[in-house]
Each structure stands twice: as C-alpha cells, then as structure tokens.
Short mmCIF file of N, CA and C and ligand atoms in Angstrom, two decimals:
data_model
loop_
_atom_site.label_atom_id
_atom_site.label_comp_id
_atom_site.label_asym_id
_atom_site.label_seq_id
_atom_site.Cartn_x
_atom_site.Cartn_y
_atom_site.Cartn_z
N MET A 153 0.72 -1.44 0.00
CA MET A 153 -0.09 -0.27 -0.20
C MET A 153 0.68 1.42 -0.10
N SER A 154 0.73 2.16 -1.15
CA SER A 154 1.66 3.44 -0.88
C SER A 154 1.02 4.66 -0.06
N SER A 155 2.65 5.18 0.48
CA SER A 155 2.78 5.88 2.33
C SER A 155 2.24 7.27 1.28
N THR A 156 2.12 7.68 0.26
CA THR A 156 2.32 8.42 -0.13
C THR A 156 1.13 9.37 0.36
N PRO A 157 1.36 10.19 1.08
CA PRO A 157 0.34 11.15 1.22
C PRO A 157 -1.68 11.75 0.28
N ILE A 158 -2.94 11.39 1.10
CA ILE A 158 -3.53 11.58 -0.14
C ILE A 158 -4.23 13.80 -0.18
N SER A 159 -4.06 14.43 -1.56
CA SER A 159 -4.55 14.97 -1.76
C SER A 159 -6.01 15.68 -1.90
N ALA A 160 -6.39 16.19 -2.35
CA ALA A 160 -7.68 16.26 -2.07
C ALA A 160 -8.19 16.70 -4.39
N ALA A 161 -7.29 16.88 -4.71
CA ALA A 161 -6.90 16.11 -5.42
C ALA A 161 -8.02 14.97 -5.79
N ASP A 162 -6.90 13.73 -5.15
CA ASP A 162 -6.99 12.03 -5.60
C ASP A 162 -8.81 12.28 -4.59
N ILE A 163 -9.32 13.11 -3.13
CA ILE A 163 -10.54 13.01 -2.98
C ILE A 163 -11.61 12.93 -4.30
N GLU A 164 -11.24 14.40 -4.84
CA GLU A 164 -12.11 15.13 -5.38
C GLU A 164 -11.87 13.54 -6.65
N SER A 165 -10.96 12.94 -6.97
CA SER A 165 -11.53 12.08 -8.18
C SER A 165 -12.26 10.97 -8.13
N ALA A 166 -12.93 10.69 -7.27
CA ALA A 166 -13.12 10.24 -6.54
C ALA A 166 -14.52 10.30 -6.25
N ILE A 167 -15.03 11.56 -6.28
CA ILE A 167 -16.15 12.15 -5.68
C ILE A 167 -17.11 11.87 -7.42
N ARG A 168 -18.51 10.97 -7.22
CA ARG A 168 -18.90 10.64 -8.07
C ARG A 168 -20.55 11.68 -8.08
N ASN A 169 -20.13 12.59 -10.09
CA ASN A 169 -21.38 13.40 -9.93
C ASN A 169 -22.67 11.94 -10.19
N VAL A 170 -23.89 12.97 -9.78
CA VAL A 170 -24.41 11.75 -10.32
C VAL A 170 -26.23 12.74 -10.53
N PRO A 171 -26.02 12.76 -11.67
CA PRO A 171 -27.03 14.33 -12.39
C PRO A 171 -29.07 13.26 -11.77
N ASP A 172 -28.99 14.52 -12.30
CA ASP A 172 -30.66 14.55 -12.01
C ASP A 172 -30.98 13.39 -10.19
N PHE A 173 -30.46 13.68 -9.45
CA PHE A 173 -30.90 13.46 -8.18
C PHE A 173 -30.16 13.92 -7.38
N PRO A 174 -31.61 14.16 -6.49
CA PRO A 174 -32.71 13.17 -5.63
C PRO A 174 -33.67 14.31 -6.91
N LYS A 175 -33.65 15.29 -7.76
CA LYS A 175 -34.40 16.14 -8.37
C LYS A 175 -34.01 16.47 -9.79
N PRO A 176 -34.75 15.90 -11.35
CA PRO A 176 -34.35 17.00 -12.14
C PRO A 176 -33.17 18.44 -12.09
N GLY A 177 -31.68 18.56 -12.26
CA GLY A 177 -31.48 19.49 -12.65
C GLY A 177 -30.35 19.22 -11.70
N ILE A 178 -30.61 18.41 -10.64
CA ILE A 178 -29.10 18.92 -9.36
C ILE A 178 -28.64 17.76 -9.72
N GLN A 179 -27.44 18.40 -9.33
CA GLN A 179 -26.08 17.64 -9.77
C GLN A 179 -25.00 16.88 -8.65
N PHE A 180 -26.03 15.72 -7.85
CA PHE A 180 -25.62 14.70 -6.55
C PHE A 180 -24.24 14.23 -6.71
N LYS A 181 -23.46 15.00 -5.20
CA LYS A 181 -22.64 14.94 -5.31
C LYS A 181 -21.90 13.63 -3.83
N ASP A 182 -21.85 12.44 -5.00
CA ASP A 182 -21.51 11.00 -4.20
C ASP A 182 -20.65 11.47 -3.27
N ILE A 183 -20.23 11.40 -2.56
CA ILE A 183 -19.11 10.38 -1.31
C ILE A 183 -18.67 9.70 -1.54
N THR A 184 -20.09 8.68 -1.78
CA THR A 184 -19.89 6.98 -0.59
C THR A 184 -18.57 6.08 -0.97
N PRO A 185 -18.10 6.73 -2.32
CA PRO A 185 -16.90 5.69 -2.96
C PRO A 185 -15.09 6.24 -2.20
N VAL A 186 -15.61 8.04 -1.54
CA VAL A 186 -14.33 8.23 -0.53
C VAL A 186 -14.30 7.31 0.23
N LEU A 187 -15.56 6.90 1.30
CA LEU A 187 -15.30 6.14 2.11
C LEU A 187 -15.74 5.15 2.48
N ALA A 188 -15.64 4.39 1.18
CA ALA A 188 -15.31 2.75 0.72
C ALA A 188 -14.08 2.83 0.96
N ASP A 189 -12.96 3.88 0.34
CA ASP A 189 -11.71 3.60 0.10
C ASP A 189 -11.01 3.83 1.47
N ALA A 190 -10.30 2.65 2.06
CA ALA A 190 -9.71 3.68 3.06
C ALA A 190 -8.44 4.52 2.80
N ARG A 191 -8.46 4.60 2.10
CA ARG A 191 -6.70 5.49 1.93
C ARG A 191 -7.41 6.76 1.63
N LEU A 192 -8.51 6.21 1.15
CA LEU A 192 -9.62 7.77 1.04
C LEU A 192 -10.00 8.61 2.23
N PHE A 193 -10.72 7.79 2.95
CA PHE A 193 -11.43 8.07 3.99
C PHE A 193 -10.14 8.52 5.27
N SER A 194 -9.50 7.78 5.68
CA SER A 194 -8.20 8.28 6.42
C SER A 194 -7.51 9.49 6.13
N GLY A 195 -7.71 10.36 4.31
CA GLY A 195 -7.17 10.82 3.87
C GLY A 195 -7.38 12.27 4.34
N ALA A 196 -8.89 12.00 3.90
CA ALA A 196 -10.25 12.77 3.92
C ALA A 196 -10.47 13.38 5.51
N ILE A 197 -10.17 13.00 6.64
CA ILE A 197 -10.19 12.99 8.14
C ILE A 197 -9.02 13.71 8.27
N GLU A 198 -7.91 13.54 7.95
CA GLU A 198 -6.80 14.25 8.06
C GLU A 198 -6.95 15.67 7.72
N LEU A 199 -7.35 15.96 5.77
CA LEU A 199 -7.22 17.03 5.46
C LEU A 199 -7.98 17.83 5.79
N LEU A 200 -9.64 17.15 7.38
CA LEU A 200 -10.58 18.18 7.60
C LEU A 200 -9.99 18.53 9.14
N THR A 201 -8.68 17.64 9.15
CA THR A 201 -8.38 18.35 10.53
C THR A 201 -7.45 19.25 10.48
N ALA A 202 -6.97 19.11 9.45
CA ALA A 202 -5.32 19.54 9.13
C ALA A 202 -5.17 20.81 10.11
N GLY A 203 -4.53 21.46 10.95
CA GLY A 203 -4.36 21.93 11.63
C GLY A 203 -4.94 22.52 12.27
N VAL A 204 -5.85 21.87 13.04
CA VAL A 204 -6.81 21.43 14.19
C VAL A 204 -5.50 20.73 15.06
N GLU A 205 -5.43 21.41 16.52
CA GLU A 205 -4.33 20.07 17.37
C GLU A 205 -5.76 19.91 17.81
N PRO A 206 -4.70 18.01 18.44
CA PRO A 206 -5.85 17.26 19.28
C PRO A 206 -5.78 18.20 20.94
N GLY A 207 -6.86 17.98 21.34
CA GLY A 207 -7.22 19.27 22.35
C GLY A 207 -7.58 20.12 22.22
N SER A 208 -7.44 20.47 21.07
CA SER A 208 -7.45 22.03 21.33
C SER A 208 -9.08 22.48 20.62
N VAL A 209 -9.82 21.51 20.21
CA VAL A 209 -11.33 22.04 20.14
C VAL A 209 -12.28 20.69 21.32
N ASP A 210 -13.26 21.03 21.63
CA ASP A 210 -13.71 20.23 23.15
C ASP A 210 -15.18 19.60 22.28
N SER A 211 -15.32 20.06 21.12
CA SER A 211 -16.70 18.89 20.72
C SER A 211 -16.81 18.79 19.15
N VAL A 212 -16.11 18.44 18.02
CA VAL A 212 -16.82 18.28 16.59
C VAL A 212 -18.16 18.20 16.67
N VAL A 213 -19.26 19.23 16.40
CA VAL A 213 -20.76 18.89 15.97
C VAL A 213 -21.24 18.97 14.49
N GLY A 214 -21.45 17.50 14.43
CA GLY A 214 -21.70 16.48 12.57
C GLY A 214 -23.40 17.04 12.08
N ILE A 215 -22.97 17.70 11.45
CA ILE A 215 -24.92 17.91 10.31
C ILE A 215 -25.33 16.58 9.59
N ASP A 216 -26.63 16.07 10.47
CA ASP A 216 -27.19 14.93 9.99
C ASP A 216 -27.17 14.95 8.24
N ALA A 217 -27.04 13.89 6.85
CA ALA A 217 -26.32 12.54 8.30
C ALA A 217 -25.50 12.92 7.95
N ARG A 218 -24.80 12.90 6.33
CA ARG A 218 -23.70 12.99 5.64
C ARG A 218 -22.24 13.71 6.36
N GLY A 219 -22.75 14.59 6.96
CA GLY A 219 -21.64 15.54 8.55
C GLY A 219 -21.39 14.51 9.33
N PHE A 220 -22.96 13.29 9.84
CA PHE A 220 -21.74 12.72 10.93
C PHE A 220 -20.95 11.67 10.72
N ILE A 221 -20.94 11.52 9.62
CA ILE A 221 -19.47 10.54 8.76
C ILE A 221 -17.90 10.82 9.52
N PHE A 222 -17.77 11.82 9.06
CA PHE A 222 -16.56 13.00 8.70
C PHE A 222 -16.75 13.90 10.40
N ALA A 223 -17.29 14.02 10.62
CA ALA A 223 -17.97 14.30 12.38
C ALA A 223 -16.96 13.09 13.39
N ALA A 224 -17.24 12.83 12.98
CA ALA A 224 -17.52 11.53 14.11
C ALA A 224 -16.03 10.96 14.24
N ALA A 225 -15.32 10.43 12.74
CA ALA A 225 -14.08 10.45 12.60
C ALA A 225 -13.27 11.70 13.00
N ALA A 226 -13.40 12.68 12.61
CA ALA A 226 -12.85 13.20 12.94
C ALA A 226 -12.79 14.03 14.22
N ALA A 227 -14.46 13.18 15.53
CA ALA A 227 -13.46 14.00 16.56
C ALA A 227 -12.57 13.13 17.50
N VAL A 228 -12.77 11.63 16.54
CA VAL A 228 -11.60 10.33 17.54
C VAL A 228 -11.07 11.08 17.59
N ARG A 229 -9.80 11.69 16.41
CA ARG A 229 -8.56 12.25 15.44
C ARG A 229 -8.24 13.26 16.78
N LEU A 230 -9.42 13.95 16.68
CA LEU A 230 -8.80 15.58 17.49
C LEU A 230 -8.82 14.70 19.33
N LYS A 231 -9.40 13.79 19.68
CA LYS A 231 -10.33 13.44 20.93
C LYS A 231 -10.88 14.56 21.39
N ALA A 232 -11.84 14.79 20.81
CA ALA A 232 -13.02 15.97 20.98
C ALA A 232 -14.29 14.54 21.06
N GLY A 233 -15.30 15.25 22.16
CA GLY A 233 -16.29 14.84 21.95
C GLY A 233 -17.47 15.00 20.78
N PHE A 234 -18.75 14.36 19.90
CA PHE A 234 -19.14 14.25 19.24
C PHE A 234 -20.18 15.31 19.46
N VAL A 235 -21.28 15.80 18.64
CA VAL A 235 -22.20 15.75 18.80
C VAL A 235 -23.25 16.00 17.23
N PRO A 236 -24.27 15.13 17.58
CA PRO A 236 -25.29 15.65 15.95
C PRO A 236 -25.54 16.84 16.32
N VAL A 237 -26.84 17.63 15.23
CA VAL A 237 -27.25 18.68 14.47
C VAL A 237 -28.34 18.20 13.63
N ARG A 238 -29.55 17.16 14.48
CA ARG A 238 -30.19 15.99 13.36
C ARG A 238 -31.92 17.30 13.38
N LYS A 239 -32.01 16.85 12.23
CA LYS A 239 -33.47 16.73 11.99
C LYS A 239 -33.87 17.17 12.38
N GLN A 240 -35.46 17.56 12.59
CA GLN A 240 -36.69 17.82 13.85
C GLN A 240 -36.98 17.02 13.83
N GLY A 241 -37.29 16.44 14.62
CA GLY A 241 -38.44 14.76 15.71
C GLY A 241 -37.34 14.03 15.69
N LYS A 242 -36.06 13.61 15.56
CA LYS A 242 -35.57 12.73 15.89
C LYS A 242 -34.56 12.46 16.84
N LEU A 243 -34.11 13.71 18.11
CA LEU A 243 -33.43 14.05 18.67
C LEU A 243 -34.47 13.29 19.94
N PRO A 244 -34.63 12.24 21.67
CA PRO A 244 -34.60 12.23 21.98
C PRO A 244 -35.35 13.20 23.31
N TYR A 245 -34.53 13.72 23.68
CA TYR A 245 -34.48 14.71 24.82
C TYR A 245 -34.65 15.80 24.49
N ARG A 246 -34.82 16.80 25.37
CA ARG A 246 -35.23 18.09 25.58
C ARG A 246 -34.03 19.09 23.95
N THR A 247 -35.15 19.45 23.51
CA THR A 247 -34.30 20.18 21.87
C THR A 247 -34.05 21.85 21.88
N HIS A 248 -33.59 21.77 20.99
CA HIS A 248 -33.30 23.57 20.82
C HIS A 248 -33.76 23.55 19.57
N GLU A 249 -34.67 24.37 18.56
CA GLU A 249 -34.81 24.34 17.55
C GLU A 249 -34.28 25.43 15.81
N GLN A 250 -33.84 25.65 14.71
CA GLN A 250 -33.69 26.24 14.26
C GLN A 250 -33.92 25.97 12.78
N ASP A 251 -35.27 26.55 12.67
CA ASP A 251 -36.03 26.91 11.25
C ASP A 251 -34.61 27.75 9.90
N TYR A 252 -34.91 27.01 8.90
CA TYR A 252 -33.68 27.63 7.50
C TYR A 252 -34.94 27.09 6.62
N ALA A 253 -34.32 28.22 5.15
CA ALA A 253 -35.40 28.08 4.03
C ALA A 253 -34.36 27.09 3.10
N LEU A 254 -35.63 26.17 2.65
CA LEU A 254 -35.03 25.59 1.13
C LEU A 254 -35.67 26.56 0.19
N GLU A 255 -35.73 25.82 -1.17
CA GLU A 255 -35.66 26.09 -2.70
C GLU A 255 -37.47 26.53 -1.78
N TYR A 256 -38.11 25.28 -1.73
CA TYR A 256 -39.86 25.57 -1.00
C TYR A 256 -39.88 25.34 0.32
N GLY A 257 -39.98 26.14 0.88
CA GLY A 257 -40.85 25.82 1.94
C GLY A 257 -39.35 26.04 3.28
N THR A 258 -39.61 25.61 4.08
CA THR A 258 -38.35 25.49 5.47
C THR A 258 -38.04 24.02 6.09
N ALA A 259 -37.05 23.97 6.27
CA ALA A 259 -36.98 22.60 6.69
C ALA A 259 -36.57 23.13 8.45
N THR A 260 -35.75 21.67 9.32
CA THR A 260 -35.54 22.45 10.90
C THR A 260 -34.68 22.19 11.21
N VAL A 261 -33.50 22.75 12.34
CA VAL A 261 -32.95 21.17 12.72
C VAL A 261 -32.77 21.82 13.65
N ALA A 262 -32.15 20.47 14.89
CA ALA A 262 -32.59 20.90 16.11
C ALA A 262 -30.58 19.43 17.12
N MET A 263 -30.55 20.38 18.10
CA MET A 263 -29.80 19.87 19.19
C MET A 263 -30.41 19.98 20.14
N HIS A 264 -30.00 18.78 21.50
CA HIS A 264 -29.99 18.06 22.40
C HIS A 264 -29.52 20.04 23.38
N VAL A 265 -30.62 20.02 24.24
CA VAL A 265 -29.74 22.12 25.06
C VAL A 265 -29.06 21.64 25.82
N ASP A 266 -28.17 20.40 25.38
CA ASP A 266 -27.16 19.90 26.73
C ASP A 266 -26.70 19.70 25.86
N ALA A 267 -26.03 19.76 25.15
CA ALA A 267 -24.52 18.65 24.40
C ALA A 267 -24.21 19.65 24.14
N LEU A 268 -23.75 21.30 24.27
CA LEU A 268 -22.99 22.40 24.66
C LEU A 268 -22.36 22.86 25.73
N HIS A 269 -21.24 23.79 26.41
CA HIS A 269 -21.27 23.78 27.25
C HIS A 269 -21.10 25.24 26.90
N ALA A 270 -21.46 26.74 27.33
CA ALA A 270 -20.65 27.43 27.31
C ALA A 270 -19.55 27.57 27.18
N GLY A 271 -19.06 28.51 26.10
CA GLY A 271 -18.15 28.52 25.88
C GLY A 271 -16.14 27.69 25.32
N SER A 272 -17.70 25.62 25.73
CA SER A 272 -17.03 25.12 24.33
C SER A 272 -16.38 25.15 23.13
N ARG A 273 -15.38 24.79 22.91
CA ARG A 273 -14.65 24.95 21.66
C ARG A 273 -15.24 24.24 20.97
N VAL A 274 -16.33 24.60 19.71
CA VAL A 274 -16.67 23.42 18.51
C VAL A 274 -15.45 23.83 17.26
N LEU A 275 -15.35 22.17 16.34
CA LEU A 275 -15.20 22.40 15.08
C LEU A 275 -16.53 21.77 14.54
N LEU A 276 -17.14 22.38 13.69
CA LEU A 276 -18.50 22.09 12.48
C LEU A 276 -18.55 21.37 11.40
N VAL A 277 -18.87 20.38 11.27
CA VAL A 277 -18.83 20.02 9.97
C VAL A 277 -19.80 19.05 9.10
N ASP A 278 -19.40 19.73 7.71
CA ASP A 278 -21.09 19.13 7.09
C ASP A 278 -20.00 18.10 6.07
N ASP A 279 -20.71 17.32 5.07
CA ASP A 279 -20.25 16.83 3.48
C ASP A 279 -19.75 17.77 2.29
N LEU A 280 -20.47 18.79 2.82
CA LEU A 280 -21.23 20.18 1.07
C LEU A 280 -21.31 21.22 1.84
N LEU A 281 -21.89 21.85 1.64
CA LEU A 281 -22.31 23.43 1.84
C LEU A 281 -22.45 23.41 0.15
N ALA A 282 -23.83 24.05 0.04
CA ALA A 282 -23.89 24.79 -1.10
C ALA A 282 -24.46 25.16 -0.75
N THR A 283 -26.23 26.25 -0.72
CA THR A 283 -26.78 27.54 -0.24
C THR A 283 -26.42 27.80 0.60
N GLY A 284 -25.46 27.57 2.23
CA GLY A 284 -25.33 27.63 3.41
C GLY A 284 -26.30 27.76 4.49
N GLY A 285 -26.77 27.09 3.91
CA GLY A 285 -28.86 27.40 4.81
C GLY A 285 -28.72 26.30 6.09
N THR A 286 -28.28 25.07 5.96
CA THR A 286 -28.36 24.00 6.74
C THR A 286 -27.16 24.35 8.12
N ALA A 287 -25.97 25.17 7.34
CA ALA A 287 -25.03 25.30 8.32
C ALA A 287 -24.52 26.67 8.93
N ALA A 288 -25.78 27.20 8.57
CA ALA A 288 -25.80 29.20 9.01
C ALA A 288 -27.21 27.90 9.83
N ALA A 289 -27.63 27.28 10.64
CA ALA A 289 -28.86 27.38 11.27
C ALA A 289 -28.00 25.95 11.91
N ALA A 290 -27.40 25.49 11.92
CA ALA A 290 -26.45 24.93 13.23
C ALA A 290 -25.51 25.20 13.59
N ALA A 291 -24.33 26.54 12.83
CA ALA A 291 -24.23 27.32 13.52
C ALA A 291 -24.98 28.10 14.68
N THR A 292 -25.65 28.34 14.33
CA THR A 292 -27.42 29.88 15.03
C THR A 292 -27.93 28.42 16.63
N LEU A 293 -27.51 27.53 16.69
CA LEU A 293 -27.93 26.18 17.34
C LEU A 293 -26.36 26.41 18.54
N VAL A 294 -25.71 26.04 17.91
CA VAL A 294 -24.23 26.29 18.85
C VAL A 294 -24.09 27.64 18.95
N ARG A 295 -24.17 28.49 18.58
CA ARG A 295 -24.20 30.05 19.65
C ARG A 295 -24.96 30.04 20.68
N LYS A 296 -26.29 29.85 20.28
CA LYS A 296 -27.32 29.31 21.00
C LYS A 296 -26.92 29.04 22.04
N LEU A 297 -26.09 28.18 22.79
CA LEU A 297 -25.56 27.19 23.70
C LEU A 297 -24.39 27.86 24.13
N GLY A 298 -24.33 29.37 23.75
CA GLY A 298 -23.30 30.07 24.07
C GLY A 298 -21.51 29.33 23.70
N ALA A 299 -22.07 28.30 22.88
CA ALA A 299 -20.51 27.29 23.02
C ALA A 299 -20.10 28.49 21.48
N GLU A 300 -18.51 28.14 21.41
CA GLU A 300 -18.27 29.34 20.22
C GLU A 300 -17.27 28.32 18.78
N ILE A 301 -17.58 28.75 17.63
CA ILE A 301 -17.20 28.02 16.61
C ILE A 301 -15.20 28.36 16.45
N GLN A 302 -14.71 27.34 16.10
CA GLN A 302 -13.51 28.04 15.84
C GLN A 302 -12.97 27.53 14.04
N GLU A 303 -14.11 26.79 13.68
CA GLU A 303 -13.65 26.69 12.57
C GLU A 303 -14.90 26.14 12.08
N ILE A 304 -15.57 25.77 10.43
CA ILE A 304 -16.68 24.70 9.64
C ILE A 304 -15.38 24.48 8.62
N VAL A 305 -15.46 23.22 8.57
CA VAL A 305 -14.93 22.47 7.65
C VAL A 305 -16.42 21.94 6.92
N PHE A 306 -16.06 21.78 4.75
CA PHE A 306 -16.45 20.48 4.68
C PHE A 306 -15.54 20.17 3.60
N LEU A 307 -16.19 19.10 2.92
CA LEU A 307 -15.17 18.63 2.01
C LEU A 307 -15.46 18.72 0.81
N ILE A 308 -16.80 18.70 0.43
CA ILE A 308 -16.99 19.20 -0.79
C ILE A 308 -17.71 20.85 -0.61
N GLU A 309 -17.12 22.11 -1.09
CA GLU A 309 -18.02 23.37 -1.70
C GLU A 309 -18.71 24.00 -3.24
N LEU A 310 -19.70 23.64 -3.13
CA LEU A 310 -20.17 24.46 -4.28
C LEU A 310 -20.20 25.95 -4.06
N SER A 311 -19.04 26.57 -4.12
CA SER A 311 -19.13 28.49 -4.65
C SER A 311 -20.10 28.86 -5.56
N PHE A 312 -20.35 28.41 -5.95
CA PHE A 312 -21.60 28.85 -7.27
C PHE A 312 -22.82 29.42 -6.71
N LEU A 313 -23.42 29.09 -5.10
CA LEU A 313 -24.27 28.72 -4.69
C LEU A 313 -24.29 30.15 -3.64
N ASN A 314 -22.82 30.14 -3.00
CA ASN A 314 -22.35 32.12 -2.32
C ASN A 314 -23.09 31.06 -0.90
N GLY A 315 -22.94 29.93 -0.74
CA GLY A 315 -23.00 29.35 0.81
C GLY A 315 -22.31 30.59 1.62
N ARG A 316 -21.18 30.53 1.42
CA ARG A 316 -20.40 30.99 2.60
C ARG A 316 -20.93 32.60 3.26
N GLU A 317 -21.89 32.59 2.06
CA GLU A 317 -21.96 34.26 2.70
C GLU A 317 -23.02 33.81 3.94
N LYS A 318 -23.71 33.07 3.82
CA LYS A 318 -24.77 33.10 5.30
C LYS A 318 -23.63 32.05 6.85
N LEU A 319 -22.90 32.63 6.64
CA LEU A 319 -21.87 31.39 7.94
C LEU A 319 -21.15 32.64 7.96
N ASN A 320 -22.16 33.98 7.97
CA ASN A 320 -21.54 35.20 8.72
C ASN A 320 -20.57 35.25 10.13
N GLY A 321 -18.78 35.19 8.55
CA GLY A 321 -17.51 35.82 10.16
C GLY A 321 -16.96 34.52 10.69
N HIS A 322 -17.82 33.50 10.52
CA HIS A 322 -16.72 32.11 11.10
C HIS A 322 -15.80 31.46 9.98
N PRO A 323 -14.71 31.59 10.18
CA PRO A 323 -13.70 30.50 9.67
C PRO A 323 -13.94 29.34 9.01
N ILE A 324 -14.26 29.27 7.12
CA ILE A 324 -15.02 28.41 6.72
C ILE A 324 -13.50 27.89 6.16
N ARG A 325 -13.46 26.43 5.30
CA ARG A 325 -11.79 25.87 4.71
C ARG A 325 -12.93 25.19 4.25
N SER A 326 -12.64 24.39 2.53
CA SER A 326 -13.79 23.37 2.38
C SER A 326 -12.21 22.52 1.39
N LEU A 327 -12.55 21.37 0.97
CA LEU A 327 -11.38 20.80 0.14
C LEU A 327 -11.31 20.58 -1.39
N VAL A 328 -12.97 20.34 -1.50
CA VAL A 328 -12.61 20.14 -2.80
C VAL A 328 -14.30 21.52 -3.49
N THR A 329 -13.78 22.72 -4.25
CA THR A 329 -14.80 23.35 -4.80
C THR A 329 -15.27 22.82 -5.81
N TYR A 330 -16.28 22.79 -6.57
CA TYR A 330 -16.72 23.62 -8.02
C TYR A 330 -17.32 24.63 -7.90
P1 AMP B 479 -27.45 23.88 2.08
O1 AMP B 479 -28.13 23.83 3.05
O2 AMP B 479 -27.77 24.24 1.09
O3 AMP B 479 -26.20 24.37 1.86
O4 AMP B 479 -27.47 22.26 1.46
C1 AMP B 479 -26.26 21.13 2.22
C2 AMP B 479 -27.18 20.08 2.78
O5 AMP B 479 -27.22 19.46 1.43
C3 AMP B 479 -25.55 19.83 3.16
O6 AMP B 479 -26.16 18.72 4.56
C4 AMP B 479 -25.47 17.91 1.48
O7 AMP B 479 -25.47 17.05 2.02
C5 AMP B 479 -26.94 18.39 1.08
N1 AMP B 479 -26.64 19.03 -0.40
C6 AMP B 479 -26.89 20.02 -0.82
N2 AMP B 479 -26.97 20.10 -1.83
C7 AMP B 479 -25.89 18.95 -2.74
C8 AMP B 479 -25.18 18.03 -3.80
N3 AMP B 479 -25.62 18.87 -4.94
N4 AMP B 479 -25.23 16.73 -3.08
C9 AMP B 479 -24.67 16.30 -2.55
N5 AMP B 479 -25.40 17.02 -0.92
C10 AMP B 479 -25.53 18.34 -1.76
#
C-alpha cells in the first residue's frame, strides 16, 4: 500500500457526480466512493482536521446525515466529543430548534439543549456546503448554547451557490470546490 499522503485532488477524483438526483437539475455529489476507500477516507479526515491540534476543540458538531460520518471520525482524531445536529423530530431529549429556508418551504434542525457548554470550543463539520442554509442553522444552534465555533469545515463546497455568505464571520475551509 502506498504511503503517499492523500491530496484534495485524490478525493475530488473519487467523488461521483450523479446527475438529476434526487430531482431533475441537481448534480448530486456522491461521497460514498471516498468512504469505501480506506486511504481516501482516512486522508479526508486528516485533511479536514489539518491545522487543528488534538485537544484544541472540545466538541466536533456534525450535521445530519453524511456530516456525521466525517464529524465522528474527526472527533476521535481530535480527542473531542461528537455532537449531532439532527433533522427535527429525531433527537429523544429536549432540543433547541432552528428553521432555515429551502428552495421551496422550510426545514428545521435540532440539537439537545445540553449538548454543548458555554465557552466550549467547537469544530462544525458537514459533507457539503451548497446554499449554506443548513450550516448556518447549525451554527445558530451552537451559538445559542454559548459555544464558540473555531472553524467550519466541509469536504465539498459548491462555490457558485455562495453559501459562505450565510456563515457570517466564521472561518470556513473546504477541501474540494466546484
Ligand atoms: P445547503 O443548506 O443548501 O448548504 O445544503 C447542504 C446540505 O444538503 C448538505 O448537508 C448536503 O449533504 C446536502 N446537499 C445539497 N446539495 C447537494 C449536492 N449537490 N450533492 C450532495 N449533497 C447535497
């Protein structure tokens, strides 16, 4: 097995574009080939956590559902806890909720009220930044608990959708940009 470090270009080569999923006009970025390859998956976690010292964040917050995969692995690497932001109605205990706009209508994400402590240092992780509505809602929930977002990281950014504009002021990093 080669020991050459994985690059963002290696990850980009493995991302599969699926046209017209889940509806006509959407170019779905399928990250399952990255997950299925041991070197690419661990390389993706290395790159997502690059520059973040183990112990320098208290919690990695991951967004339902593909964000969980990357956030949980990042949390283990960073010796941090993992906190899920879930779609409404999935978390069992008391929650804070935040609505955000979709192309048609709204959606809601939720976090347990005791998931983070005031002053906790947080790395927020999702697989993909599109319009930014989901990540912005998750960031609002993190701030509501008084925690501090150190950085928001994505495997993929669809830059033409200007999602960064919704994440006002937070440092943002993405590995592969379209
Ligand atoms: P948004 O709130 O518009 O930034 O959408 C981000 C969420 O929707 C992420 O959690 C992604 O998993 C998912 N998503 C949006 N667009 C795509 C796409 N083209 N391919 C794969 N996932 C997407």
